[in-house]
Amino acid sequence: MSSAPAADMGDTAPNAAPSPDAGKDDAYARKVLAWIGRHKDYPRSLAREGTEGTVLVRLHLASDGDLEDVALARSSGFAELDRLALDQLRTATPYPRPPRNLPAMARRFLVPMRYRLAG
C-alpha cells in the first residue's frame, strides 16, 4: 500500500470583514499554503500503521515571515500526527515574506494538515 500526503491544504480562516487589500491577502494565503505543502511529509512508518487524520493548526506569521506562533486548534486523535503537524510547520520557517503593510489578521491562518493513505 503506498502512502502520500493529501495534496490540498484546505482554506485559511476567513477574515471577519473583507479589507481593501483582500486580493493581496488571498494571494499571500495561497503562497503560504503552497509553502506548507512543499514542507509537508507523511512518514511511511505512520502510513504502515494506518495512522491517518486531520490536524487543525493555528499559525501566526510575523511581518518578516518568521513564525510567531503555532498551536494545536483541534487534534487528529493521534498524538503522533498532532506532533508531526506542529513540527512540520515549525521547520518550514522562514515562510514567504508577506506584502508590506499586510495587517496582522491576514498573517493568521487556520490550517488543516491532512494525512491520509493514498489509493
mmCIF file of C-alpha atoms in Angstrom:
data_model
loop_
_atom_site.group_PDB
_atom_site.id
_atom_site.type_symbol
_atom_site.label_atom_id
_atom_site.label_comp_id
_atom_site.label_asym_id
_atom_site.label_seq_id
_atom_site.Cartn_x
_atom_site.Cartn_y
_atom_site.Cartn_z
ATOM 1 C CA MET A 1 0.000 0.000 0.000
ATOM 2 C CA SER A 2 1.534 3.340 -0.995
ATOM 3 C CA SER A 3 1.227 6.495 1.016
ATOM 4 C CA ALA A 4 1.211 10.182 0.221
ATOM 5 C CA PRO A 5 0.177 13.340 1.996
ATOM 6 C CA ALA A 6 -3.065 14.940 0.957
ATOM 7 C CA ALA A 7 -2.429 17.481 -1.763
ATOM 8 C CA ASP A 8 -4.991 20.026 -0.619
ATOM 9 C CA MET A 9 -4.167 22.081 2.431
ATOM 10 C CA GLY A 10 -7.668 23.499 2.875
ATOM 11 C CA ASP A 11 -8.542 27.130 3.257
ATOM 12 C CA THR A 12 -7.263 29.709 5.654
ATOM 13 C CA ALA A 13 -9.593 31.069 8.263
ATOM 14 C CA PRO A 14 -11.629 33.878 6.731
ATOM 15 C CA ASN A 15 -11.092 37.436 7.895
ATOM 16 C CA ALA A 16 -14.022 38.976 9.768
ATOM 17 C CA ALA A 17 -14.569 41.560 7.030
ATOM 18 C CA PRO A 18 -13.002 41.948 3.599
ATOM 19 C CA SER A 19 -10.294 44.562 3.539
ATOM 20 C CA PRO A 20 -9.446 46.833 0.618
ATOM 21 C CA ASP A 21 -6.365 44.642 0.177
ATOM 22 C CA ALA A 22 -8.367 41.381 0.135
ATOM 23 C CA GLY A 23 -6.729 40.298 -3.132
ATOM 24 C CA LYS A 24 -3.295 40.782 -1.603
ATOM 25 C CA ASP A 25 -4.434 38.847 1.486
ATOM 26 C CA ASP A 26 -5.700 35.937 -0.633
ATOM 27 C CA ALA A 27 -2.560 35.829 -2.764
ATOM 28 C CA TYR A 28 -0.397 35.698 0.338
ATOM 29 C CA ALA A 29 -2.554 32.960 1.890
ATOM 30 C CA ARG A 30 -2.180 30.860 -1.278
ATOM 31 C CA LYS A 31 1.589 31.387 -1.200
ATOM 32 C CA VAL A 32 1.806 30.316 2.463
ATOM 33 C CA LEU A 33 -0.339 27.218 1.889
ATOM 34 C CA ALA A 34 1.781 26.226 -1.121
ATOM 35 C CA TRP A 35 4.905 26.692 1.031
ATOM 36 C CA ILE A 36 3.445 24.451 3.730
ATOM 37 C CA GLY A 37 2.569 21.839 1.110
ATOM 38 C CA ARG A 38 6.204 21.701 -0.030
ATOM 39 C CA HIS A 39 7.372 21.126 3.552
ATOM 40 C CA LYS A 40 4.790 18.520 4.490
ATOM 41 C CA ASP A 41 5.578 14.817 4.581
ATOM 42 C CA TYR A 42 3.663 11.711 5.622
ATOM 43 C CA PRO A 43 6.178 9.308 7.170
ATOM 44 C CA ARG A 44 5.957 5.754 5.882
ATOM 45 C CA SER A 45 6.010 4.426 9.444
ATOM 46 C CA LEU A 46 2.715 6.182 10.217
ATOM 47 C CA ALA A 47 1.260 5.109 6.879
ATOM 48 C CA ARG A 48 2.214 1.467 7.547
ATOM 49 C CA GLU A 49 0.401 1.654 10.886
ATOM 50 C CA GLY A 50 -2.669 3.061 9.130
ATOM 51 C CA THR A 51 -2.476 6.282 11.135
ATOM 52 C CA GLU A 52 -4.334 8.998 9.268
ATOM 53 C CA GLY A 53 -6.332 12.085 10.132
ATOM 54 C CA THR A 54 -6.543 15.859 10.046
ATOM 55 C CA VAL A 55 -4.808 18.156 12.488
ATOM 56 C CA LEU A 56 -6.189 21.700 12.639
ATOM 57 C CA VAL A 57 -3.436 24.172 13.458
ATOM 58 C CA ARG A 58 -3.414 27.901 14.207
ATOM 59 C CA LEU A 59 -0.471 29.602 12.542
ATOM 60 C CA HIS A 60 0.584 33.216 13.052
ATOM 61 C CA LEU A 61 3.377 34.719 10.982
ATOM 62 C CA ALA A 62 5.406 37.813 11.770
ATOM 63 C CA SER A 63 5.724 40.717 9.360
ATOM 64 C CA ASP A 64 9.070 39.332 8.158
ATOM 65 C CA GLY A 65 7.757 35.793 7.517
ATOM 66 C CA ASP A 66 9.136 34.275 10.704
ATOM 67 C CA LEU A 67 6.896 32.010 12.724
ATOM 68 C CA GLU A 68 5.348 33.989 15.546
ATOM 69 C CA ASP A 69 3.136 31.239 16.945
ATOM 70 C CA VAL A 70 1.853 27.778 16.106
ATOM 71 C CA ALA A 71 -0.701 25.919 18.204
ATOM 72 C CA LEU A 72 -2.997 22.953 18.002
ATOM 73 C CA ALA A 73 -6.592 24.055 17.350
ATOM 74 C CA ARG A 74 -8.065 20.545 17.046
ATOM 75 C CA SER A 75 -6.397 17.196 17.488
ATOM 76 C CA SER A 76 -6.466 14.450 14.892
ATOM 77 C CA GLY A 77 -6.975 11.966 17.713
ATOM 78 C CA PHE A 78 -3.404 10.704 17.246
ATOM 79 C CA ALA A 79 -0.641 12.329 19.291
ATOM 80 C CA GLU A 80 1.925 11.325 16.635
ATOM 81 C CA LEU A 81 0.066 13.193 13.882
ATOM 82 C CA ASP A 82 -0.504 16.223 16.089
ATOM 83 C CA ARG A 83 3.219 16.443 16.918
ATOM 84 C CA LEU A 84 4.152 15.860 13.278
ATOM 85 C CA ALA A 85 1.949 18.698 12.033
ATOM 86 C CA LEU A 86 3.299 21.158 14.605
ATOM 87 C CA ASP A 87 6.907 20.106 13.939
ATOM 88 C CA GLN A 88 6.496 20.418 10.164
ATOM 89 C CA LEU A 89 5.056 23.919 10.485
ATOM 90 C CA ARG A 90 7.907 24.926 12.800
ATOM 91 C CA THR A 91 10.598 23.603 10.461
ATOM 92 C CA ALA A 92 9.047 25.292 7.406
ATOM 93 C CA THR A 93 10.420 28.636 8.620
ATOM 94 C CA PRO A 94 11.109 31.128 7.317
ATOM 95 C CA TYR A 95 7.812 31.468 5.468
ATOM 96 C CA PRO A 96 7.406 33.710 2.431
ATOM 97 C CA ARG A 97 7.651 37.354 3.399
ATOM 98 C CA PRO A 98 4.202 38.980 3.484
ATOM 99 C CA PRO A 99 3.470 42.042 1.383
ATOM 100 C CA ARG A 100 4.367 45.325 3.033
ATOM 101 C CA ASN A 101 1.616 46.683 5.316
ATOM 102 C CA LEU A 102 -0.325 43.412 5.336
ATOM 103 C CA PRO A 103 -2.460 43.534 8.504
ATOM 104 C CA ALA A 104 -1.665 41.088 11.295
ATOM 105 C CA MET A 105 -5.055 39.367 10.840
ATOM 106 C CA ALA A 106 -4.055 38.458 7.277
ATOM 107 C CA ARG A 107 -0.982 36.692 8.698
ATOM 108 C CA ARG A 108 -3.072 34.384 10.930
ATOM 109 C CA PHE A 109 -4.152 31.075 9.450
ATOM 110 C CA LEU A 110 -6.225 28.094 10.459
ATOM 111 C CA VAL A 111 -4.547 25.264 8.564
ATOM 112 C CA PRO A 112 -5.917 21.731 8.217
ATOM 113 C CA MET A 113 -2.965 19.359 7.917
ATOM 114 C CA ARG A 114 -4.410 16.207 6.328
ATOM 115 C CA TYR A 115 -2.518 12.945 6.467
ATOM 116 C CA ARG A 116 -4.141 10.056 4.643
ATOM 117 C CA LEU A 117 -3.277 6.893 2.803
ATOM 118 C CA ALA A 118 -3.312 7.167 -0.967
ATOM 119 C CA GLY A 119 -5.242 4.810 -3.152
#
